[in-house]
Short mmCIF file of C-alpha atoms and ligand atoms in Angstrom, two decimals:
data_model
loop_
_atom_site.label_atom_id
_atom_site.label_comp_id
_atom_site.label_asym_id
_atom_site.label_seq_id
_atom_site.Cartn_x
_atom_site.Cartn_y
_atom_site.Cartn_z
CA UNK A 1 -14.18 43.84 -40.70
CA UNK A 2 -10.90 44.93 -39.52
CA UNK A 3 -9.04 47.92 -41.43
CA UNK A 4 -6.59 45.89 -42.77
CA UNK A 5 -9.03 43.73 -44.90
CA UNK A 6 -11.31 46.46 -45.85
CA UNK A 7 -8.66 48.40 -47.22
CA UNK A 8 -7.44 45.25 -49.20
CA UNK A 9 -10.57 44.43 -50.45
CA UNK A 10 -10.82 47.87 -51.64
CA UNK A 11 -7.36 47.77 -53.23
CA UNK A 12 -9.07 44.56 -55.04
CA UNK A 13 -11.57 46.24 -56.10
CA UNK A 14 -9.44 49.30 -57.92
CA UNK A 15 -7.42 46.58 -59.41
CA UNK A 16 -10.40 45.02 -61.02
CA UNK A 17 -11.52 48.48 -61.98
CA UNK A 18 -8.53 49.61 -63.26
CA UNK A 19 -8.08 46.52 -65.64
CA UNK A 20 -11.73 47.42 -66.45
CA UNK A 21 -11.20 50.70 -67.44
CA UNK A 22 -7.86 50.08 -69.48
CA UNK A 23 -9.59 47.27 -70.94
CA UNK A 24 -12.64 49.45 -72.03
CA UNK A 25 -10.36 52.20 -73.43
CA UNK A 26 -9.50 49.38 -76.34
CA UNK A 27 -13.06 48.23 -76.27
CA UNK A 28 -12.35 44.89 -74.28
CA UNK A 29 -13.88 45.54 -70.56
CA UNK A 30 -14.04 41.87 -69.91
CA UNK A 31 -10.49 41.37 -71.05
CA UNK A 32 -9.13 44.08 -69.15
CA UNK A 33 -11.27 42.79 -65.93
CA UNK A 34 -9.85 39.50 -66.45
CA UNK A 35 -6.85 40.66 -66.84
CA UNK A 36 -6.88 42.47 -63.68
CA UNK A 37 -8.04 39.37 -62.15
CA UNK A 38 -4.73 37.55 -63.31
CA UNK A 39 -2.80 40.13 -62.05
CA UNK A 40 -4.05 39.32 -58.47
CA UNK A 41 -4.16 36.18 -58.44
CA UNK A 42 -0.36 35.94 -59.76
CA UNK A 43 0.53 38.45 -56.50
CA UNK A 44 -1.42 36.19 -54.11
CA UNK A 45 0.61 33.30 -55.92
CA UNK A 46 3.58 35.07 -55.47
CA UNK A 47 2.96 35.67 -51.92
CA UNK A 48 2.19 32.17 -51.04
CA UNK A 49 5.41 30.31 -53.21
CA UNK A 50 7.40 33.17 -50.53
CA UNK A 51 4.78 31.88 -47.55
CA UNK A 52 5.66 28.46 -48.26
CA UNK A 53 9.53 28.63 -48.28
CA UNK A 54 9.66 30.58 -45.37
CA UNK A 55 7.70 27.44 -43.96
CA UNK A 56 9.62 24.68 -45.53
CA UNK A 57 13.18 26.66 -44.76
CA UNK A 58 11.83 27.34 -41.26
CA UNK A 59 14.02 30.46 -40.84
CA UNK A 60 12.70 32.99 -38.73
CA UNK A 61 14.82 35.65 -39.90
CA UNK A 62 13.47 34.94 -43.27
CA UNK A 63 10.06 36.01 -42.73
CA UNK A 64 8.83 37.55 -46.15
CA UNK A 65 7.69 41.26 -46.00
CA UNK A 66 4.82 41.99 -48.41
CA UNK A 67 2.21 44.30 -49.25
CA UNK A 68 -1.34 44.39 -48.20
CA UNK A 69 -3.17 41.88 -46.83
CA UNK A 70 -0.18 39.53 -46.33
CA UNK A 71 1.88 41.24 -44.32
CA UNK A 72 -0.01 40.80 -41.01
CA UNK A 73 -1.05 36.89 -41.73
CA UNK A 74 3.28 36.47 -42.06
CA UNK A 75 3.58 38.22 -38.84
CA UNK A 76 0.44 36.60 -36.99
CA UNK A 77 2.28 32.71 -38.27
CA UNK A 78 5.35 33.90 -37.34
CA UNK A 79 3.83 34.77 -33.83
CA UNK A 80 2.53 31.45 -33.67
CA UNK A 81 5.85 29.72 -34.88
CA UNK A 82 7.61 31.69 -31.84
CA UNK A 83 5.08 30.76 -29.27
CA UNK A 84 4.92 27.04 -30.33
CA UNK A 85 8.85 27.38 -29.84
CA UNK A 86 8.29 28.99 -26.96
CA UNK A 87 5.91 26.01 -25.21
CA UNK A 88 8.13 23.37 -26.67
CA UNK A 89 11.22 24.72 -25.00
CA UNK A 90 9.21 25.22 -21.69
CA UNK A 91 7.99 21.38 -21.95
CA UNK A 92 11.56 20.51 -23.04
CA UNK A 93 12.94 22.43 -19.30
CA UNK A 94 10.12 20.62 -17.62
CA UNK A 95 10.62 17.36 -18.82
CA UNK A 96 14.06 17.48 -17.75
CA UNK A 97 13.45 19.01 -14.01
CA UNK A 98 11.02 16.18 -13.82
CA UNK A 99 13.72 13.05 -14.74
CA UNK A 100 16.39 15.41 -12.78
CA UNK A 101 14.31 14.82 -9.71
CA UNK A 102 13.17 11.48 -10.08
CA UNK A 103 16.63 11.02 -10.73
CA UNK A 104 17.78 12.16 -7.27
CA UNK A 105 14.72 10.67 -5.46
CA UNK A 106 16.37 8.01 -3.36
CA UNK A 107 12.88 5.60 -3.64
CA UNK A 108 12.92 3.56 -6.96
CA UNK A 109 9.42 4.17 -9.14
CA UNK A 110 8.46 2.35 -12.00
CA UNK A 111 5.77 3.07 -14.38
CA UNK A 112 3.83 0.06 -15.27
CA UNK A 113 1.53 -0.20 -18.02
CA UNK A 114 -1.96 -2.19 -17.85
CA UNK A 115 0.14 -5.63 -18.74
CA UNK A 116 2.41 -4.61 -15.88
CA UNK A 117 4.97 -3.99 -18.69
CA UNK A 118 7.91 -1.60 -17.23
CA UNK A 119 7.02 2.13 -19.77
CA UNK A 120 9.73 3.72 -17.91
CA UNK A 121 11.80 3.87 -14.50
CA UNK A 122 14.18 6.06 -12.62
CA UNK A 123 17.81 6.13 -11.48
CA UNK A 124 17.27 4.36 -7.87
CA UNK A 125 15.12 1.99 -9.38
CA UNK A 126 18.17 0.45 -11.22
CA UNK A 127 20.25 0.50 -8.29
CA UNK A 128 17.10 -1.22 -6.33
CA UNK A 129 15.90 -3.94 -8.22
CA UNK A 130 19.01 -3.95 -11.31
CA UNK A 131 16.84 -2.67 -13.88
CA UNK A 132 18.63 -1.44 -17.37
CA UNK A 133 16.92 1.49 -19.15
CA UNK A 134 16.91 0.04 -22.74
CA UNK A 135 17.37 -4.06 -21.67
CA UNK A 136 14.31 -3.69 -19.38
CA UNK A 137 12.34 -1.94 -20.69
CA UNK A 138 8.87 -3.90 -22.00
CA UNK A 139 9.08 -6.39 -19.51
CA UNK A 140 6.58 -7.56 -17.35
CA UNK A 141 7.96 -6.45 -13.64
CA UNK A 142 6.82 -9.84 -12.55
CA UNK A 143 10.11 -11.47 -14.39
CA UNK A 144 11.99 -9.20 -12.66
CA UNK A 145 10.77 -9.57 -9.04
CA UNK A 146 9.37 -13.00 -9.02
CA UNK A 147 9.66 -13.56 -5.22
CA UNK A 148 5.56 -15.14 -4.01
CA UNK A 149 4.73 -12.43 -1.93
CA UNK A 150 4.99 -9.46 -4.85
CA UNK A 151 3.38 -12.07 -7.46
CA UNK A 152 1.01 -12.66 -4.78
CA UNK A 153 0.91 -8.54 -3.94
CA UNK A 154 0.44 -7.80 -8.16
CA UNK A 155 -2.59 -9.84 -8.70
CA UNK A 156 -4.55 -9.21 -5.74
CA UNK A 157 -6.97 -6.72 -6.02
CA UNK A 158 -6.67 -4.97 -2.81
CA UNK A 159 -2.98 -2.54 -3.29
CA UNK A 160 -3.29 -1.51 0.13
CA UNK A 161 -0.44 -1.30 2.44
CA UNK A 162 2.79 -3.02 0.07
CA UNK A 163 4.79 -5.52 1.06
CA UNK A 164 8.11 -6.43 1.97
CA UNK A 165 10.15 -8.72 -0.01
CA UNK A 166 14.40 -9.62 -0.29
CA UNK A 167 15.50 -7.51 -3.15
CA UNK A 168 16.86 -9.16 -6.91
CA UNK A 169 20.30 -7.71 -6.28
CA UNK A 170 22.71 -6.95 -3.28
CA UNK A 171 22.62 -9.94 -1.74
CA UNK A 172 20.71 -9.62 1.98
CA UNK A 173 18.69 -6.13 0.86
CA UNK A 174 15.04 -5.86 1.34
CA UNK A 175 12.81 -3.72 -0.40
CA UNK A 176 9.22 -2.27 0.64
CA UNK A 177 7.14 -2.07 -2.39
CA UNK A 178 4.38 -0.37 -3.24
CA UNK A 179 1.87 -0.63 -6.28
CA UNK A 180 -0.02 2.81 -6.38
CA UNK A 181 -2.85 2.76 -9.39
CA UNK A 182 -3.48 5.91 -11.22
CA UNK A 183 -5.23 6.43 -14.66
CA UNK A 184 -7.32 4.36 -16.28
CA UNK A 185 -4.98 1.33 -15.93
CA UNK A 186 -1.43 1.92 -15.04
CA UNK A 187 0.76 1.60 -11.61
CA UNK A 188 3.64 3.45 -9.78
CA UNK A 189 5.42 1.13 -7.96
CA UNK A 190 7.49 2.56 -5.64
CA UNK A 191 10.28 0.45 -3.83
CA UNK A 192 11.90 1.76 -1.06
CA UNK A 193 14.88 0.15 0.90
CA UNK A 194 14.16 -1.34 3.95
CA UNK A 195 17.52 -3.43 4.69
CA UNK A 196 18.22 -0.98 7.77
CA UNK A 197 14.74 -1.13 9.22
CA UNK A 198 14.84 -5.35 8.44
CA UNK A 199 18.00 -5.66 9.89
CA UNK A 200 17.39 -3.61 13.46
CA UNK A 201 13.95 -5.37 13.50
CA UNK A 202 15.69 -9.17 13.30
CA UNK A 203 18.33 -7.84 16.04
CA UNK A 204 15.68 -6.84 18.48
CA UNK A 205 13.62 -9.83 17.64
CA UNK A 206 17.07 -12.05 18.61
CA UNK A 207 17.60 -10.12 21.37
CA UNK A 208 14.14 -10.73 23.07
CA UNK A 209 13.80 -14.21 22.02
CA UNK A 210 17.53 -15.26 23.59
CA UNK A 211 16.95 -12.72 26.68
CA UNK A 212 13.42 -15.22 27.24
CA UNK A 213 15.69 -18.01 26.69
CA UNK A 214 18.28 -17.18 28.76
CA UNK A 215 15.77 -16.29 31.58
CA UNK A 216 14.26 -19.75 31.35
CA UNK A 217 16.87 -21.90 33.09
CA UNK A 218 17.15 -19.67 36.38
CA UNK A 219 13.63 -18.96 36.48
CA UNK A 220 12.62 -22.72 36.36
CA UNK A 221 14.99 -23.30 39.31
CA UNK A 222 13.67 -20.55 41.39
CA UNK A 223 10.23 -21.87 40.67
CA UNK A 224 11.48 -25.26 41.56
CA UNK A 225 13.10 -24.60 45.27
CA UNK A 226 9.41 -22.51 45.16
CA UNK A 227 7.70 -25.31 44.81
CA UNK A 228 9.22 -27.58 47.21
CA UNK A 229 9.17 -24.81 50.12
CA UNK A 230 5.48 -24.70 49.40
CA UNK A 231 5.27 -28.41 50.00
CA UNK A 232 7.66 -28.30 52.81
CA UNK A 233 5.25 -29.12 55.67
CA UNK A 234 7.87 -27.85 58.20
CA UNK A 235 8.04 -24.16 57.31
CA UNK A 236 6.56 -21.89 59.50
CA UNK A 237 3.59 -20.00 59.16
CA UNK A 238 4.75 -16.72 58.08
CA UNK A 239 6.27 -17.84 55.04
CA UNK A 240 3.42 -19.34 53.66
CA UNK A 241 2.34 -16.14 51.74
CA UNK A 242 5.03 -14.74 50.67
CA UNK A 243 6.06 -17.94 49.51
CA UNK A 244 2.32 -18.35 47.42
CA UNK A 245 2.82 -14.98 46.02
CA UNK A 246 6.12 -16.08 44.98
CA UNK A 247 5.15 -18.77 43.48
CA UNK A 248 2.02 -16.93 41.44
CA UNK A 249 4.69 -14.20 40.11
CA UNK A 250 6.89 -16.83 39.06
CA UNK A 251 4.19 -18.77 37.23
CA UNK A 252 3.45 -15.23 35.97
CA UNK A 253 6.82 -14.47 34.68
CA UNK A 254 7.37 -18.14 33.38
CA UNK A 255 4.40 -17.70 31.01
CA UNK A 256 5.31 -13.98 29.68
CA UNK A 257 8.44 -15.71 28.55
CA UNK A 258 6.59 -18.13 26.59
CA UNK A 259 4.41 -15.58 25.32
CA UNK A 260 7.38 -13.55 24.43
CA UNK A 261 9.33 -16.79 22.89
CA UNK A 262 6.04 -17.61 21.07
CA UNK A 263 5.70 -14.01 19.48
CA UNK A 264 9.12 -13.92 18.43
CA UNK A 265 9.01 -17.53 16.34
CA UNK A 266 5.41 -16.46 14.64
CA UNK A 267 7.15 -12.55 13.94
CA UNK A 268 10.37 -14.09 12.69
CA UNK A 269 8.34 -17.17 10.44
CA UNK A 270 7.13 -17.06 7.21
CA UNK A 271 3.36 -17.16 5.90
CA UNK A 272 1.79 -20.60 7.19
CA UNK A 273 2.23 -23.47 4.78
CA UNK A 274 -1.46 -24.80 3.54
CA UNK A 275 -0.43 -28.13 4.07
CA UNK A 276 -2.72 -28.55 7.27
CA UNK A 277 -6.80 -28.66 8.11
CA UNK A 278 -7.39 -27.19 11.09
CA UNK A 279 -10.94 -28.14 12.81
CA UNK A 280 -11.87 -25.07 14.19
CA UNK A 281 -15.15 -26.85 15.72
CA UNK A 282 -13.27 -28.79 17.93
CA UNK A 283 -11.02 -25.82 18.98
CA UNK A 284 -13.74 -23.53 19.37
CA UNK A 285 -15.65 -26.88 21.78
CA UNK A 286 -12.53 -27.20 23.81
CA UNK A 287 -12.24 -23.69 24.28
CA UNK A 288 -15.90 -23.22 26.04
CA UNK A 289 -15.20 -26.05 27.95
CA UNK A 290 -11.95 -24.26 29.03
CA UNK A 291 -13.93 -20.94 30.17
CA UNK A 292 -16.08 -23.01 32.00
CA UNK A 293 -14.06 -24.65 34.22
CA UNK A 294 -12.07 -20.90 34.77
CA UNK A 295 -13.06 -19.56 38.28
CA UNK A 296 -14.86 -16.84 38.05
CA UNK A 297 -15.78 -17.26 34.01
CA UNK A 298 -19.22 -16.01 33.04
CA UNK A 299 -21.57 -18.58 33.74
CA UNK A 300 -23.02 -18.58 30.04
CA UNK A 301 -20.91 -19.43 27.18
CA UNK A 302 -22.33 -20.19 23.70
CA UNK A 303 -20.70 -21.52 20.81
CA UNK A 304 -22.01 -21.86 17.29
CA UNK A 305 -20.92 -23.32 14.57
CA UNK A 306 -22.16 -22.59 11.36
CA UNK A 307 -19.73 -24.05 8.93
CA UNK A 308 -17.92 -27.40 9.34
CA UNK A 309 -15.31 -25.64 6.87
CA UNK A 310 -11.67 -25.83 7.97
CA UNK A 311 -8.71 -23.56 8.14
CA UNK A 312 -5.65 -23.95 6.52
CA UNK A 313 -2.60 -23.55 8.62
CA UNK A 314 -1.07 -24.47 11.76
CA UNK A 315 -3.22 -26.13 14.42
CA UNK A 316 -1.30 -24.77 17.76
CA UNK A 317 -1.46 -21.08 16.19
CA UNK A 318 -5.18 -21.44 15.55
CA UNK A 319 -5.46 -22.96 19.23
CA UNK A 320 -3.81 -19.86 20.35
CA UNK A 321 -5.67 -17.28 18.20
CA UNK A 322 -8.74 -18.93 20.07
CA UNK A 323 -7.51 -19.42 23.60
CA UNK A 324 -6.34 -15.63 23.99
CA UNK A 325 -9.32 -14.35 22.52
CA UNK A 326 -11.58 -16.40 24.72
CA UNK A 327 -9.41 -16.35 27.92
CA UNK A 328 -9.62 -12.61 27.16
CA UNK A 329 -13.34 -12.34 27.70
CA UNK A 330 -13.43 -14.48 30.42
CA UNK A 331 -10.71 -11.98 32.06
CA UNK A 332 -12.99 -8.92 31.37
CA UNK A 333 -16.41 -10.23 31.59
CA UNK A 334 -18.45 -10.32 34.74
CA UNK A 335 -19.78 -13.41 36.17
CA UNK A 336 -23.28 -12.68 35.31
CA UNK A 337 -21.86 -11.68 31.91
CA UNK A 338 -22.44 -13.53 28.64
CA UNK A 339 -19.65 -14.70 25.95
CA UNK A 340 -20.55 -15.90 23.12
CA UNK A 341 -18.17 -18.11 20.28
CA UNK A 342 -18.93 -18.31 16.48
CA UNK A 343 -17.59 -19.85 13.59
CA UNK A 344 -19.19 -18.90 10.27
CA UNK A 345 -18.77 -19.57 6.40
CA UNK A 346 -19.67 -16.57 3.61
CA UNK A 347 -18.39 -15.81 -0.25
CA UNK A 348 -15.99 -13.80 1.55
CA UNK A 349 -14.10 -16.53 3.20
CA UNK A 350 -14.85 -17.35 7.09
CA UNK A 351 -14.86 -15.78 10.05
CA UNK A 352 -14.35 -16.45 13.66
CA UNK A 353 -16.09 -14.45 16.59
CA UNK A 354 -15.21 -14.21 19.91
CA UNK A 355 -18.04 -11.66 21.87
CA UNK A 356 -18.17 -10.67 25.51
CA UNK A 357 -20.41 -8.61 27.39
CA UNK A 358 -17.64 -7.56 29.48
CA UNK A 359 -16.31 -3.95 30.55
CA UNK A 360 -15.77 -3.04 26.80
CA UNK A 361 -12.47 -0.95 24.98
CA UNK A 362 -12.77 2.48 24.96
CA UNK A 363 -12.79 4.03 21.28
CA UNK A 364 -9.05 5.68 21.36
CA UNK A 365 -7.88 2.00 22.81
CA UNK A 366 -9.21 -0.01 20.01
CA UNK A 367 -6.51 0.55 17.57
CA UNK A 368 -3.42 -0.42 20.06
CA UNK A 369 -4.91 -3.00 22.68
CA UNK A 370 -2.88 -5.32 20.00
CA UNK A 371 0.90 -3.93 20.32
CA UNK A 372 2.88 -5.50 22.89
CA UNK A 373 2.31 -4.94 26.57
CA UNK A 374 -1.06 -2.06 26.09
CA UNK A 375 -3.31 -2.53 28.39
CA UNK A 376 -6.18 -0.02 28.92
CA UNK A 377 -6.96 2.09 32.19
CA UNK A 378 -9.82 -0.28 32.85
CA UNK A 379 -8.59 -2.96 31.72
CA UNK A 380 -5.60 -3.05 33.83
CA UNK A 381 -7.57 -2.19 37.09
CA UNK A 382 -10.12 -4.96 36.05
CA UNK A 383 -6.67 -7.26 35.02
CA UNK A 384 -5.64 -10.21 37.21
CA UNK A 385 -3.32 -12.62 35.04
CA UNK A 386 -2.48 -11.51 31.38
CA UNK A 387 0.87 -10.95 29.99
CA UNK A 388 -0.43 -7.99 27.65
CA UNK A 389 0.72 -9.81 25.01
CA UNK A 390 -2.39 -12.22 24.46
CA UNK A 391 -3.75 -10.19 21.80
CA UNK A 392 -0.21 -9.39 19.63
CA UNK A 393 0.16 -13.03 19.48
CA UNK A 394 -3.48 -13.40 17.96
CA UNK A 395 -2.31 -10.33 15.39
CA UNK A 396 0.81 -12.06 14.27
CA UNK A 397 -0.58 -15.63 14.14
CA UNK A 398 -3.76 -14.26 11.79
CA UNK A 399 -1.38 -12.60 9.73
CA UNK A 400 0.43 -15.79 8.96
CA UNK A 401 -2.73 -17.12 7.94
CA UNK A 402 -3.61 -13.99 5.99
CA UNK A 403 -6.30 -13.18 8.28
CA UNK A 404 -7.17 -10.26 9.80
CA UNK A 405 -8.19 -9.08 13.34
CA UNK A 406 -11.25 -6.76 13.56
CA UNK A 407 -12.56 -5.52 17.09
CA UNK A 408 -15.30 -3.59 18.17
CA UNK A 409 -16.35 -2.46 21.66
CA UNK A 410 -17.86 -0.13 23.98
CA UNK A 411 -17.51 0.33 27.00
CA UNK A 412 -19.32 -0.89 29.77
CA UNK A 413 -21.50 -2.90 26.62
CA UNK A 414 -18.88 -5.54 26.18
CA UNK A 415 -16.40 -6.21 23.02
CA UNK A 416 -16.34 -8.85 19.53
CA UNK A 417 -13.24 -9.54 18.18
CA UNK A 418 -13.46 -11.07 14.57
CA UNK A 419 -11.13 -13.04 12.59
CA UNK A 420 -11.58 -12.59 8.81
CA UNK A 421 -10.24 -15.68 6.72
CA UNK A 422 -9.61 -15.48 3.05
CA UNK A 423 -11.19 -18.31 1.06
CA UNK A 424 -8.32 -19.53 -0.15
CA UNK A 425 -7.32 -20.49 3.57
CA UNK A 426 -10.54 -22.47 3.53
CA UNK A 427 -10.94 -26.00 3.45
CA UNK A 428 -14.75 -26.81 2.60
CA UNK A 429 -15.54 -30.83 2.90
CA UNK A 430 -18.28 -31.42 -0.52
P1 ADP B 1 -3.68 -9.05 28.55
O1 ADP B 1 -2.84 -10.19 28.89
O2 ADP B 1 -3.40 -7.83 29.34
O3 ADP B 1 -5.12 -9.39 28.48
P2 ADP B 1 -3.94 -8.76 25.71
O4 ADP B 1 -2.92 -8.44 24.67
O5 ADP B 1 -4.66 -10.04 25.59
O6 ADP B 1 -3.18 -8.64 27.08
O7 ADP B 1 -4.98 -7.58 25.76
C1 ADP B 1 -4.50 -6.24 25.75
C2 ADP B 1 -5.49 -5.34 26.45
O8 ADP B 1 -6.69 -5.25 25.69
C3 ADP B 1 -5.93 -5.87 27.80
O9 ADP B 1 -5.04 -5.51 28.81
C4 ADP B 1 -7.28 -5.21 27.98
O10 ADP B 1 -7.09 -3.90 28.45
C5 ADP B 1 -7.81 -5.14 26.56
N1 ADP B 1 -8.72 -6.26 26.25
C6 ADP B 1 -8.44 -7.39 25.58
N2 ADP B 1 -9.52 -8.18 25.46
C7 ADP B 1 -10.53 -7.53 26.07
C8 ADP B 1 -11.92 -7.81 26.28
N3 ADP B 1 -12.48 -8.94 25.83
N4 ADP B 1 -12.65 -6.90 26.94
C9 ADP B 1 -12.10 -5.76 27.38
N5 ADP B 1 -10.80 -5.43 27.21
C10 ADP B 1 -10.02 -6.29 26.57
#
């Protein structure tokens, strides 16, 4: 027991004695002990009427002095007062510093409750998407930004990499938006604008797709005087290959501007409508037939087909998707090499394979054989015809199918490049 309350009870204890005693004197002990009692129990009363006030009042300059035992429980409440202060005016500071800086962050955030109702937002998140601090807030985000692709974005279940989408207010703005999760069920959604990056991105696209354009017309007559040289049955000798190679690099260069005028319309386009079935079957038939008649194609190429289901979207993409892909491992496979074409149904939606046992991508080359104009070591040694941008034209027209491109390889083993179709781009017959 600490001194304090030892002492007290002690001090107690002589009270009680003391009325005792007094009381005995005039022969009434219990009297006098209950009178003692009374005594302390109007001090403690005393003592907690002051307690209370000092409570209700809330001064702290008004903390009551006493004598024994309450003197140290005022001061140890009064410590406690001062330290709750203390905390709240800390939380108070911090609370501020926080909305300070999400005030000066230039990316918008928006808290966003399980219901996707807005809880809060900060300062560039107004300017972003013309949200009002008391109007706004409550609503579901989704009235707010209603353009498809967010809706689309909100409800799907994977929150990956965000998406890009024109922005509510200013006019051409775009905004980059991402829906991080965090506890149990509520979002940050971050929105960040893009307009500069959109804008540079549309002038290069413009440039390269009326650069191809422009290149067309000249190119088509050099190829044509080409052409009738090569017929010409009076030139001599000794122009005959030069004027062959001519005529390949000209045929070379006349089909990396298509390429290049193809990968501009399917970067510049929208998602594919759903309107159309595509018979991927029949595209994936045509295409063996193609690598057959290729000189120097492997002389084994399979095709299965596993599913009769069809694709939603556009039928010359889908041709291309599977042309590059196979024309691709009939480039890099070895006669005596095997390709092998599958089309497959499963719950998670269907998928298109197109495996080689060609030369194979080494490990570090994987992730970039599908940007514009890589080509790998081997690759390019082992290359004869290609534009190097066969494969970013499969990327781009997948993604406008919401598919997705996966490749694996080895080298010297050969490579499989896999589409991945989401159900919904599915059309099953019953
Ligand atoms: P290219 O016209 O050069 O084939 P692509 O974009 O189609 O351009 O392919 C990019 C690069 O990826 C190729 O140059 C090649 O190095 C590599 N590549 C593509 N497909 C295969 C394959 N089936 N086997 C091995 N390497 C491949």
């Amino acid at each position: 027991m600490s001194p304090v309350w030892s002492s007290s009870l002690l001090r107690h204890l002589a009270a009680l004695a003391m009325g005792g005693l007094v009381g005995w004197l005039y022969d009434h002990a219990v009297v006098g002990l209950l009178g003692g009692a009374l005594a302390l129990l109007g001090w403690h009363l005393v003592n907690l009427y002051r307690l209370d006030t000092w409570l209700r009042t809330g001064h702290i300059e008004a903390v009551p002095d006493g004598v024994g035992i309450w003197p140290p429980v005022f001061a140890r409440i009064e410590y406690l007062r001062d330290k709750v202060r203390h905390e709240r005016r800390r939380w108070r500071r911090l609370v501020r510093e926080l909305r300070a800086s999400a005030g000066a962050f230039p990316d918008g955030g928006v808290l966003l409750d399980e219901k996707r109702e807005i809880v809060a937002h900060n300062i560039a998140a107004e300017r972003l998407l013309g949200l009002r601090r008391l109007r706004d807030r409550g609503q579901r985000i989704e009235n707010l930004l209603r353009h498809p692709d967010f809706i689309a974005y909100l409800h799907g279940n994977d929150h990956g990499p965000g998406v890009e989408v024109p922005a509510p207010v200013g006019g051409d703005n775009w905004l980059f938006c991402l829906l991080i999760p965090y506890g149990p069920h509520q979002s940050l959604l971050l929105v960040r604008d893009i307009t500069e990056d959109v804008r540079l991105e549309r002038t290069r696209r413009d440039f390269v797709a009326n650069a191809s354009h422009e290149l067309r017309t000249p190119l088509t007559v050099i190829s044509g005087y080409l052409d009738a040289m090569a017929g010409d049955e009076d030139l001599a000798d000794l122009w005959y290959e030069p004027i062959t190679d001519m005529r390949a690099q000209s045929q070379r260069m006349s089909q990396l501007l298509d390429d290049l005028l193809q990968l501009s319309r399917l970067e510049s386009g929208a998602r594919c409508s759903h309107e159309r079935a595509v018979d991927m079957a029949g595209l994936l038939q045509t295409a063996r037939r193609e690598a057959m008649v290729t000189p120097g194609s492997p002389r084994q190429v399979e095709v299965e087909i596993g599913s009769d289901a069809r694709v939603l979207g556009d039928a010359a993409e889908m041709q291309s998707v599977v042309t590059n892909l196979v024309s691709n491992a009939v480039r890099y496979t070895p006669a005596a090499g095997t390709i092998r074409i599958c089309w497959n149904v499963d719950d998670e939606g269907g998928h298109l394979t197109v495996a080689d046992s060609g030369i194979g991508i080494a490990e570090e080359d994987i992730p970039r054989v599908t940007e514009r104009f890589y080509r790998t070591d081997r690759g390019r040694a082992y290359h004869a015809g290609g534009t190097g941008l066969g494969l970013a034209i499969v990327k781009h027209a997948l993604r406008r199918h919401d598919a997705v491109l996966e490749i694996r390889s080895r080298i010297g083993e050969g490579s499989q490049f896999t589409c991945h179709f989401p159900p919904h781009r599915l059309a099953v017959s019953s």
